PDB file of C-alpha atoms in Angstrom:
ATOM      1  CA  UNK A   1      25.958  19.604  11.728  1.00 52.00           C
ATOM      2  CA  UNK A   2      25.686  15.829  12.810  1.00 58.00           C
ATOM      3  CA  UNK A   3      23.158  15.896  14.559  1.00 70.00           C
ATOM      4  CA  UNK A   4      21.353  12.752  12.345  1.00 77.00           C
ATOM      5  CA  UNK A   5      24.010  11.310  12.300  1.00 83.00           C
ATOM      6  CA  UNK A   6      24.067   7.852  14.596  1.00 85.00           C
ATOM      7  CA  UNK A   7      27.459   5.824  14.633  1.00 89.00           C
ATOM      8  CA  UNK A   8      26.627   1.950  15.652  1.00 93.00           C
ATOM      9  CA  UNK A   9      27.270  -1.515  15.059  1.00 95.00           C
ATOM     10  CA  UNK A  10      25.326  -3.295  12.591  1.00 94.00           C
ATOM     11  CA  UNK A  11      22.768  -5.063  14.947  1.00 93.00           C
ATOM     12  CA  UNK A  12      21.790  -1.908  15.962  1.00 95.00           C
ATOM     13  CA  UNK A  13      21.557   0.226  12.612  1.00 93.00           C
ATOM     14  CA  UNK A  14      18.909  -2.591  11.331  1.00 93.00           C
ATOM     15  CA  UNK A  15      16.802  -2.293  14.270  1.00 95.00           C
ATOM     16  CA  UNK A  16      16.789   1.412  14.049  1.00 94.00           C
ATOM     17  CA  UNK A  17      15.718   0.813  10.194  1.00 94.00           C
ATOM     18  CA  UNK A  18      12.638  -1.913  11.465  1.00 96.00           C
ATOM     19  CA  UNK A  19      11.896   0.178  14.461  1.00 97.00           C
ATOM     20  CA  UNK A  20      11.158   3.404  12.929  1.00 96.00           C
ATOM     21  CA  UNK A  21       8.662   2.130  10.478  1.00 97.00           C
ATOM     22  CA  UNK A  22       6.828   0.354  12.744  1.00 98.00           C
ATOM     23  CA  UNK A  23       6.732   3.404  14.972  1.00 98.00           C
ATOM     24  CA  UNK A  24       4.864   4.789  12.159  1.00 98.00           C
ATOM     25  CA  UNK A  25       2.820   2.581  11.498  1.00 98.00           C
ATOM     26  CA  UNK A  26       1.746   2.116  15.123  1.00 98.00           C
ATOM     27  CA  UNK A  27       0.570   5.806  15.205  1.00 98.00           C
ATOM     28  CA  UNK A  28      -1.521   4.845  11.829  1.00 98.00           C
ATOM     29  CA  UNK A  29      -3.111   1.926  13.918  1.00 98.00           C
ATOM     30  CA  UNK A  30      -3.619   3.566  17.085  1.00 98.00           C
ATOM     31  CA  UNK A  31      -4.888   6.714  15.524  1.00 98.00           C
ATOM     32  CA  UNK A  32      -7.603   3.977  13.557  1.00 98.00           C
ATOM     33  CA  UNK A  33      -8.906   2.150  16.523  1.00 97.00           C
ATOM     34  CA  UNK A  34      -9.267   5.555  18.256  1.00 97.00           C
ATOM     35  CA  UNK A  35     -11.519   6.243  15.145  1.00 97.00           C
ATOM     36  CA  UNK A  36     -13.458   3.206  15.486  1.00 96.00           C
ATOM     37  CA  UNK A  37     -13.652   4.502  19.253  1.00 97.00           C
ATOM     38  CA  UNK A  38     -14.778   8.007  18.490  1.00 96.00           C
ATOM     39  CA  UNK A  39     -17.299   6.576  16.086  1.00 94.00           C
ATOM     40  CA  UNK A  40     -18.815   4.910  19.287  1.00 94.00           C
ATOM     41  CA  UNK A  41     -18.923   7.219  21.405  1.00 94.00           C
ATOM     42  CA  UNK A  42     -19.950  10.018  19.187  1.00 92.00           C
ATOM     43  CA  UNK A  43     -16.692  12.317  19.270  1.00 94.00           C
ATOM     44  CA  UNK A  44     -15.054  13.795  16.381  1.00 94.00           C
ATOM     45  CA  UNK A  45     -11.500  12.003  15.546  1.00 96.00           C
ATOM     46  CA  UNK A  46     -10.421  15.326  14.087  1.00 95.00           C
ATOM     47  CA  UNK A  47     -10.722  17.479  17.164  1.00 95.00           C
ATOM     48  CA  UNK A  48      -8.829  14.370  18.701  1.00 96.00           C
ATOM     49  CA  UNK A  49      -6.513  14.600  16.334  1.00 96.00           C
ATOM     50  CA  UNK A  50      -5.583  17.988  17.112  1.00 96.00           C
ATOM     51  CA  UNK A  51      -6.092  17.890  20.909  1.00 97.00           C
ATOM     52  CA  UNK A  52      -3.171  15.435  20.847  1.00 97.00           C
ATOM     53  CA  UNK A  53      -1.311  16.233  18.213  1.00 97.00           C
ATOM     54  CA  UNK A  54      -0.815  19.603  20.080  1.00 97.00           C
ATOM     55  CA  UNK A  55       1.226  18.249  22.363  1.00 97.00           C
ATOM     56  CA  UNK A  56       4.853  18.715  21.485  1.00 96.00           C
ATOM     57  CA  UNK A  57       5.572  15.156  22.824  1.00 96.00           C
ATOM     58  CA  UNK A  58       3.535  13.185  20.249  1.00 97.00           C
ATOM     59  CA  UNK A  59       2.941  15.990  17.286  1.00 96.00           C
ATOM     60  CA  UNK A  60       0.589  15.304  13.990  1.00 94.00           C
ATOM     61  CA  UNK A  61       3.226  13.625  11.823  1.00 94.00           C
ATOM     62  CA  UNK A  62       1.445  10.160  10.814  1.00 95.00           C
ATOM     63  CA  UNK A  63      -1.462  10.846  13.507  1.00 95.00           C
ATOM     64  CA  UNK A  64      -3.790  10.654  10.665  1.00 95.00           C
ATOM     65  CA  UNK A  65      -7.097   8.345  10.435  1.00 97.00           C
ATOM     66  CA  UNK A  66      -7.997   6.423   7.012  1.00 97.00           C
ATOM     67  CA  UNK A  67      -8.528   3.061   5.765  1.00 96.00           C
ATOM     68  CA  UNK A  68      -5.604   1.390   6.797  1.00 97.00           C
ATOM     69  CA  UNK A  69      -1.591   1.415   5.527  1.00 97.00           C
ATOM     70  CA  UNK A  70       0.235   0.016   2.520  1.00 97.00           C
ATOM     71  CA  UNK A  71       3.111   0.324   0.416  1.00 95.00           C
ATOM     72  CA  UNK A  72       6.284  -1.347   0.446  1.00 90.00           C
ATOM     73  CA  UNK A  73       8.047  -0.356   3.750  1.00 94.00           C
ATOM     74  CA  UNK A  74       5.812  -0.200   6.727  1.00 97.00           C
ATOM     75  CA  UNK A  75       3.480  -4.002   6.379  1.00 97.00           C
ATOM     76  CA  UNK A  76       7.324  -5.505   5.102  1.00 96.00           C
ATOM     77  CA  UNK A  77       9.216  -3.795   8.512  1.00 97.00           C
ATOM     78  CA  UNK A  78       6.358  -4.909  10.436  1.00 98.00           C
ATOM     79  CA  UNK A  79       6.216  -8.101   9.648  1.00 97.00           C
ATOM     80  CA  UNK A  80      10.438  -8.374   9.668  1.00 97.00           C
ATOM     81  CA  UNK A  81      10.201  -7.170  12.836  1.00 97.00           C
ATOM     82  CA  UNK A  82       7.809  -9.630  14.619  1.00 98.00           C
ATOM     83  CA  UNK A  83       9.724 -12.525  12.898  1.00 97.00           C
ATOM     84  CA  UNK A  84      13.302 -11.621  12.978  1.00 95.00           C
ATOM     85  CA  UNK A  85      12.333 -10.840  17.256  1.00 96.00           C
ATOM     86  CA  UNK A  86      10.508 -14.472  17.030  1.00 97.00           C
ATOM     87  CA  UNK A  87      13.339 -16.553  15.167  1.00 96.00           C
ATOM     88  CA  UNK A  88      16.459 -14.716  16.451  1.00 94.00           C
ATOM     89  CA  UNK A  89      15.468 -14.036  20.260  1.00 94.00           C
ATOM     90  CA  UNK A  90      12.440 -16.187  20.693  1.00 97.00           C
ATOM     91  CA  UNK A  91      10.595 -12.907  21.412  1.00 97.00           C
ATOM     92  CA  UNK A  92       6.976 -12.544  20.913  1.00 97.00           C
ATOM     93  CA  UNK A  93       6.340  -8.873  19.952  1.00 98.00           C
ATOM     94  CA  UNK A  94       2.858  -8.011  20.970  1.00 98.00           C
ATOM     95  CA  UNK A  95       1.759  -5.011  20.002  1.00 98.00           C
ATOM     96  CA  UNK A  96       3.324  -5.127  16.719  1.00 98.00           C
ATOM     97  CA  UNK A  97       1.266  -8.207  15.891  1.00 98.00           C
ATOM     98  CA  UNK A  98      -1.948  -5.684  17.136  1.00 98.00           C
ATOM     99  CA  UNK A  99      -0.946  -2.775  14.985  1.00 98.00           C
ATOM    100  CA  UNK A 100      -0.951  -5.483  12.312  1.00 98.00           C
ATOM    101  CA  UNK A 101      -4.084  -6.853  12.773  1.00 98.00           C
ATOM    102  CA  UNK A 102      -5.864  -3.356  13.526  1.00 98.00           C
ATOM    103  CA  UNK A 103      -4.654  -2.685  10.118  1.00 98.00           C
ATOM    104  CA  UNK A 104      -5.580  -5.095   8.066  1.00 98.00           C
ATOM    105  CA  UNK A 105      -9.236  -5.114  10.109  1.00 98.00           C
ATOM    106  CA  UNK A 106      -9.354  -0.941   9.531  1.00 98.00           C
ATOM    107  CA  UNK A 107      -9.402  -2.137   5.322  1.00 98.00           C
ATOM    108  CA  UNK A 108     -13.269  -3.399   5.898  1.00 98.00           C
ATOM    109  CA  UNK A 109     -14.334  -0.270   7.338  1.00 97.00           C
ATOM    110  CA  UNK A 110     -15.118   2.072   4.695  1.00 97.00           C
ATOM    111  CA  UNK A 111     -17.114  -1.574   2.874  1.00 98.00           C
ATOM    112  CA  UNK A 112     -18.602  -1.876   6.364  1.00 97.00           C
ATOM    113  CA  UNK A 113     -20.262   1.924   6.300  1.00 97.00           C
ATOM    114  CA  UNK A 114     -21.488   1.448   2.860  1.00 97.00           C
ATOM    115  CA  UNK A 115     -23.080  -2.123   3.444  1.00 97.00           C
ATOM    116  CA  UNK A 116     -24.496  -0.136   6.492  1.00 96.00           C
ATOM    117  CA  UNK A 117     -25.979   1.960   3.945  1.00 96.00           C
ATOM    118  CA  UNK A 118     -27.151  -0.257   0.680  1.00 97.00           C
ATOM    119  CA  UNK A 119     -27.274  -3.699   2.775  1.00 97.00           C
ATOM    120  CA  UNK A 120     -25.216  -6.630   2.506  1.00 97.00           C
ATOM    121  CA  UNK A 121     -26.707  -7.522  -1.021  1.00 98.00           C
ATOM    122  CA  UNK A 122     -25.040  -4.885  -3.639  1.00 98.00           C
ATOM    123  CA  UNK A 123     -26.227  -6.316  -6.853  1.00 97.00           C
ATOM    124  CA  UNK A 124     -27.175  -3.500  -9.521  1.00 96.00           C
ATOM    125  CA  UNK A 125     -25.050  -0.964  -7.257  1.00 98.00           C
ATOM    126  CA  UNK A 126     -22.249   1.203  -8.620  1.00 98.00           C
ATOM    127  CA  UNK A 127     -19.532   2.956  -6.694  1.00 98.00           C
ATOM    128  CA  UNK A 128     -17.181   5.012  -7.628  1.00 98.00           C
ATOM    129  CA  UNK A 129     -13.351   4.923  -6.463  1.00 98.00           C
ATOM    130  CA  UNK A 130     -11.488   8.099  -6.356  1.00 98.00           C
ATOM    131  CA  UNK A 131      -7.421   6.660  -6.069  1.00 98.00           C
ATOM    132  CA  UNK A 132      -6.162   3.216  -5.726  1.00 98.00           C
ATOM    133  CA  UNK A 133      -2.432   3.218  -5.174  1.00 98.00           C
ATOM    134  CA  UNK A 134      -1.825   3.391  -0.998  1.00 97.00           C
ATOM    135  CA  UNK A 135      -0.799   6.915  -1.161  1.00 97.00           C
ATOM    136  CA  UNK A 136      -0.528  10.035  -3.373  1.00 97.00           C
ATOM    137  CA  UNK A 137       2.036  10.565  -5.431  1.00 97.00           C
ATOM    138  CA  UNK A 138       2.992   7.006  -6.335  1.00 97.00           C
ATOM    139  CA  UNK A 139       2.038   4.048  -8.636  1.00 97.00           C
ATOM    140  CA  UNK A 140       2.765   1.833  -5.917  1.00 97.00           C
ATOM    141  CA  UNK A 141      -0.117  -0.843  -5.006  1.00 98.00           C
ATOM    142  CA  UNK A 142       1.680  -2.902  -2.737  1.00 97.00           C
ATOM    143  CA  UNK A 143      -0.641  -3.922   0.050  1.00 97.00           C
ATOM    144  CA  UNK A 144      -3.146  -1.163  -1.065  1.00 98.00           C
ATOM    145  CA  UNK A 145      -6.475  -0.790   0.954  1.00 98.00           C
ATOM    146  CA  UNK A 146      -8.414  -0.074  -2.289  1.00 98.00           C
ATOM    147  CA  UNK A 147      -7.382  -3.909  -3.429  1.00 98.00           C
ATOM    148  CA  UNK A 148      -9.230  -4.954   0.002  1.00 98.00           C
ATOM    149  CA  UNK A 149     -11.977  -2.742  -0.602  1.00 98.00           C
ATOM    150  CA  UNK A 150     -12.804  -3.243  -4.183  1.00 98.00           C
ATOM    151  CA  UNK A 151     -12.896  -7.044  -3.961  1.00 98.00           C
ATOM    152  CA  UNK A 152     -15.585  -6.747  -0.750  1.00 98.00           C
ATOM    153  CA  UNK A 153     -17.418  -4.667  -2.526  1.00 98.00           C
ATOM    154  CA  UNK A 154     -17.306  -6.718  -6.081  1.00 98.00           C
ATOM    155  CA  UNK A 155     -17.682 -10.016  -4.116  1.00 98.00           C
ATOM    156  CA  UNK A 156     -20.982  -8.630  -2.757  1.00 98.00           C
ATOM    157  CA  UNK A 157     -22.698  -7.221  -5.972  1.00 98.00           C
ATOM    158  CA  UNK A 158     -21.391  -3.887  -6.835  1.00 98.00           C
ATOM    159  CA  UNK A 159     -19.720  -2.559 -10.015  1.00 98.00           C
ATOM    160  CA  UNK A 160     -16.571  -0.841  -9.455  1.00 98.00           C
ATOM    161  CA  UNK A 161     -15.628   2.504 -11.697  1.00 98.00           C
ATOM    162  CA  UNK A 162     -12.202   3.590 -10.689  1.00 98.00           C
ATOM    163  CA  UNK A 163      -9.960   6.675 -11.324  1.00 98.00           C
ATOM    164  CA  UNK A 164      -6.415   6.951 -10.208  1.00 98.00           C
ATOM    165  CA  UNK A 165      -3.870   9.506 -11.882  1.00 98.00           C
ATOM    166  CA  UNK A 166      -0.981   6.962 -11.981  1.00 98.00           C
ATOM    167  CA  UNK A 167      -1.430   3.570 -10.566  1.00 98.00           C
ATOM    168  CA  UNK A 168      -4.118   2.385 -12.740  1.00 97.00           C
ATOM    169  CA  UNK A 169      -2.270   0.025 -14.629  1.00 97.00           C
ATOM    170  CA  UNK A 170      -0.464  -1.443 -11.780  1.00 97.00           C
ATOM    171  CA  UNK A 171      -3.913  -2.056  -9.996  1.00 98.00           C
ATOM    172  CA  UNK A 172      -4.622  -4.373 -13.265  1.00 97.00           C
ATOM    173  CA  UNK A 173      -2.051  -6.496 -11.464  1.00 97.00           C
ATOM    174  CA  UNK A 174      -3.928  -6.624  -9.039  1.00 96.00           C
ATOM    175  CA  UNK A 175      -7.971  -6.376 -10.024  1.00 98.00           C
ATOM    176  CA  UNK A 176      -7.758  -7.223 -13.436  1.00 97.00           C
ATOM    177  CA  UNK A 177     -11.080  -6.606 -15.237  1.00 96.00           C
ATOM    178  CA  UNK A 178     -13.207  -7.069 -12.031  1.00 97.00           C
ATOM    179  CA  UNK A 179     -13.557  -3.193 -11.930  1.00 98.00           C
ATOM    180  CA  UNK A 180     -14.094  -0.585 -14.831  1.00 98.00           C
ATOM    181  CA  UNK A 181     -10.575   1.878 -14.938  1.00 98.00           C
ATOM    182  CA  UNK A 182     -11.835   5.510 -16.008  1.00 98.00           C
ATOM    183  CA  UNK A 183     -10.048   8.366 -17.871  1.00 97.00           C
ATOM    184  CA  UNK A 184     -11.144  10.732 -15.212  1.00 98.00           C
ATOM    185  CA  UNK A 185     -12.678  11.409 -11.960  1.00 98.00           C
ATOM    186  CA  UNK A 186     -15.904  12.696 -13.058  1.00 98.00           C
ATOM    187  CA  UNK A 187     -16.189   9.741 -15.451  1.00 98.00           C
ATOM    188  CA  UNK A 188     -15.700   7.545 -12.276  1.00 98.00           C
ATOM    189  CA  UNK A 189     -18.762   9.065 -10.915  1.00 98.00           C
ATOM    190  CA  UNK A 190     -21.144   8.996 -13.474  1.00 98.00           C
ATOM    191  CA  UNK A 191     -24.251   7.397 -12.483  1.00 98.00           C
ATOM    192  CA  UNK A 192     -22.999   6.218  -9.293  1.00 98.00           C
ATOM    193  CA  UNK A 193     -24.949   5.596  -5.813  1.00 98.00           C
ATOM    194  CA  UNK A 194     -22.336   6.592  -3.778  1.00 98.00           C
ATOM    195  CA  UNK A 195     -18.501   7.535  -4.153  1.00 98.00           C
ATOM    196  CA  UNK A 196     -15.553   6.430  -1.713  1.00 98.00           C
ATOM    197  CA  UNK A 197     -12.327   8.646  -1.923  1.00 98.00           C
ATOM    198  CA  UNK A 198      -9.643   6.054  -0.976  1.00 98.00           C
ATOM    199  CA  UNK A 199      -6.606   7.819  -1.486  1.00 98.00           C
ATOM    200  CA  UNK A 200      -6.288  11.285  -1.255  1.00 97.00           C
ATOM    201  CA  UNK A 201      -4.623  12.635  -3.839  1.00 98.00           C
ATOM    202  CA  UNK A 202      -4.167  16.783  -4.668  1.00 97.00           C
ATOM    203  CA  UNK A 203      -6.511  16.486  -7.615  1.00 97.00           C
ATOM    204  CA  UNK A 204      -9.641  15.248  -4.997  1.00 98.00           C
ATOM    205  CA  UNK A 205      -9.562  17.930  -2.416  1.00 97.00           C
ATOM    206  CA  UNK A 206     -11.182  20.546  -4.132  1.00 96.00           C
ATOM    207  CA  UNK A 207     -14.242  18.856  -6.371  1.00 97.00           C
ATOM    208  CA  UNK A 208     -17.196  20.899  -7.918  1.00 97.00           C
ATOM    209  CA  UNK A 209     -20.023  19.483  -5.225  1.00 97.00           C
ATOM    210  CA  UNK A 210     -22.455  20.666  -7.576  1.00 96.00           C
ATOM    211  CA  UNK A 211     -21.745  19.060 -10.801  1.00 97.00           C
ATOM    212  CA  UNK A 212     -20.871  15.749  -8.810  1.00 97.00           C
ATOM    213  CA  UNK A 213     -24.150  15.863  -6.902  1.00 96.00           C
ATOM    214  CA  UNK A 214     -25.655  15.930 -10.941  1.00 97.00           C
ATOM    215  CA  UNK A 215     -23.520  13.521 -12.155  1.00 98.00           C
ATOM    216  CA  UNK A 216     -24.441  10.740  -9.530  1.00 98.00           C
ATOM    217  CA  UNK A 217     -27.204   8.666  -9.344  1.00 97.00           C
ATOM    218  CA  UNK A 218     -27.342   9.528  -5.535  1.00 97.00           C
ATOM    219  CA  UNK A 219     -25.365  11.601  -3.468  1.00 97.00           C
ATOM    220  CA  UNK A 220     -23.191   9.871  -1.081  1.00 97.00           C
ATOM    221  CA  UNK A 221     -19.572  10.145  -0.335  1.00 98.00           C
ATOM    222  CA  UNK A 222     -17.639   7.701   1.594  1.00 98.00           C
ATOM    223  CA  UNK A 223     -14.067   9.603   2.655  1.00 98.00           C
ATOM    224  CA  UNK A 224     -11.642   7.073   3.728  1.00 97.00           C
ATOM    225  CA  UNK A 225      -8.777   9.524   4.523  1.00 97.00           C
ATOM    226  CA  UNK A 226     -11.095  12.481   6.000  1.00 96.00           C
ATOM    227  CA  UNK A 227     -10.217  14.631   3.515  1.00 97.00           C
ATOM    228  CA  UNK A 228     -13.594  16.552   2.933  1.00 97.00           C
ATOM    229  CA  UNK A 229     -15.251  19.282   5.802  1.00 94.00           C
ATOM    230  CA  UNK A 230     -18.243  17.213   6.633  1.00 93.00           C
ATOM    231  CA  UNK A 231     -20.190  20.266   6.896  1.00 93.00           C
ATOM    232  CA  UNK A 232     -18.731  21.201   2.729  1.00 95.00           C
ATOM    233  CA  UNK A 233     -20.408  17.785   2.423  1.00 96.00           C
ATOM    234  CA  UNK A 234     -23.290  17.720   3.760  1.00 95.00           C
ATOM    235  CA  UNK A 235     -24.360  21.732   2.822  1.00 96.00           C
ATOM    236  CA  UNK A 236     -23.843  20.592  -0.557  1.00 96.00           C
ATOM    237  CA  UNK A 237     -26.702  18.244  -0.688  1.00 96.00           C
ATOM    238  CA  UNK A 238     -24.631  14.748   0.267  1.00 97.00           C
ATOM    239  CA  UNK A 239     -25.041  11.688   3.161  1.00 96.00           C
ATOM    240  CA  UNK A 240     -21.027  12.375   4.115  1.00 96.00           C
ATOM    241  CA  UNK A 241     -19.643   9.197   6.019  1.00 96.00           C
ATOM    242  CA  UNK A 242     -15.840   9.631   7.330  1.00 96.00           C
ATOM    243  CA  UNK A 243     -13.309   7.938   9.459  1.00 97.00           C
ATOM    244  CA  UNK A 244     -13.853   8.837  12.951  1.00 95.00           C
ATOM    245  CA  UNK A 245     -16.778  10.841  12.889  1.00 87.00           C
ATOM    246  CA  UNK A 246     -20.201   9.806  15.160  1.00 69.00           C
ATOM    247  CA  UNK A 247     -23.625  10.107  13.172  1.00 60.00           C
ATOM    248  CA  UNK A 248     -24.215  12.874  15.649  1.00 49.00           C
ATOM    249  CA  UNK A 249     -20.899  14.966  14.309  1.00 52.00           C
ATOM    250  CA  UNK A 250     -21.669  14.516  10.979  1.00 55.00           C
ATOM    251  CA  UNK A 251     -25.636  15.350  11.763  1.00 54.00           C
ATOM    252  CA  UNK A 252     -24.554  18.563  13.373  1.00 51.00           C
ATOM    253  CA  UNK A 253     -21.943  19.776  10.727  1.00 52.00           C
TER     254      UNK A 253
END
């Protein structure tokens, strides 16, 4: 079977390499500013989500809202793209320079919601970080929204407490002793006005509510990768603020 199997010349085979990451990553983009959208207008990105993710045409592979990319592959293709088109051909490539910027703008979202929250000012506030490499299952912090997000937060008051299962010391690289690194997740949390889950690793998806909702100073949960029910959320005594979701939606659930 050879079906996957694509004979060209060498021109080609690269651009196939640089084109299919940044197809990816410009369903991560789109599916973000359709977030910000449905946050607008009060609809629920996750019934978008699987309205059009239905369709056999586009399908639910990387259709998935959060706080922006990272890692090695898709911001490096992206940006290889844009200039190899620019310095070989003289080619301006427009809307990969948008799914760009949408991405690096969709990293001040989840500080955004929680300065909605506490104000601008978050001296003597603590939050809690559940993950910090840019996906699960990796140490990997290259271009990793929680970098983004920790700094905003730390440059406007707050003390970090982080917990990540693997990429902990590689985010030292990166944030140094500008945030408190944790043995586990409820030690993250302890005493905490809100927590933000920024990557969403196995070990998150499933937490006892109850002893969080004791453990923290108040309960609030920012989800950057929608990986909570809103409605587990909010019956368990929490303020629940995800990607996507209208106050309305998350009212109602």
């Amino acid at each position: 079977n050879h079906e996957r199997l694509v004979v060209t010349n060498l021109r080609s085979a690269e651009l196939i390499k640089y084109a299919a990451n940044s197809m990816l990553a410009t369903r991560i983009s789109f599916m973000n500013e359709l977030a910000n959208l449905a946050e607008i207008v009060g609809a629920d990105i996750e019934m978008v989500r699987q309205g059009i993710g239905s369709d056999p045409r586009i399908g639910y592979h990387f259709l998935y809202p959060g706080c922006g990319y990272g890692g090695s592959c898709f911001p490096k293709d992206v940006k290889a793209l844009i200039k190899t088109a620019k310095d070989v051909a003289g080619f301006d490539l427009k809307l990969l320079k948008a799914v760009e910027e949408v991405n690096d703008l969709q990293k001040f979202v989840l500080p955004k919601k929680i300065k909605k929250q506490f104000g601008d000012n978050l001296k003597g506030k603590h939050f809690a970080l559940w993950g910090l490499a840019f996906k699960p299952n990796t140490d990997d912090m290259r271009e990793a929204p929680s970098v983004v997000i920790a700094n905003l937060l730390i440059n406007a008051g707050a003390q970090i407490r982080a917990y990540d299962p693997v990429a902990m010391e590689e985010a030292k690289h990166d944030l140094g002793d500008r945030i408190t690194y944790c043995e586990s997740d409820m030690e993250a949390v302890r005493g905490a006005d809100a927590l933000a889950l920024i990557t969403e690793w196995a070990e998150f998806k499933v937490p006892d509510w109850k002893k969080l909702g004791t453990a923290m100073n108040t309960q609030v949960v920012f989800d950057g990768r929608n990986l909570y029910r809103s409605a587990t959320v909010v019956e368990a005594g929490f303020d629940y603020y995800g990607i996507g979701m209208g106050e309305s939606i998350v009212e109602k659930a």
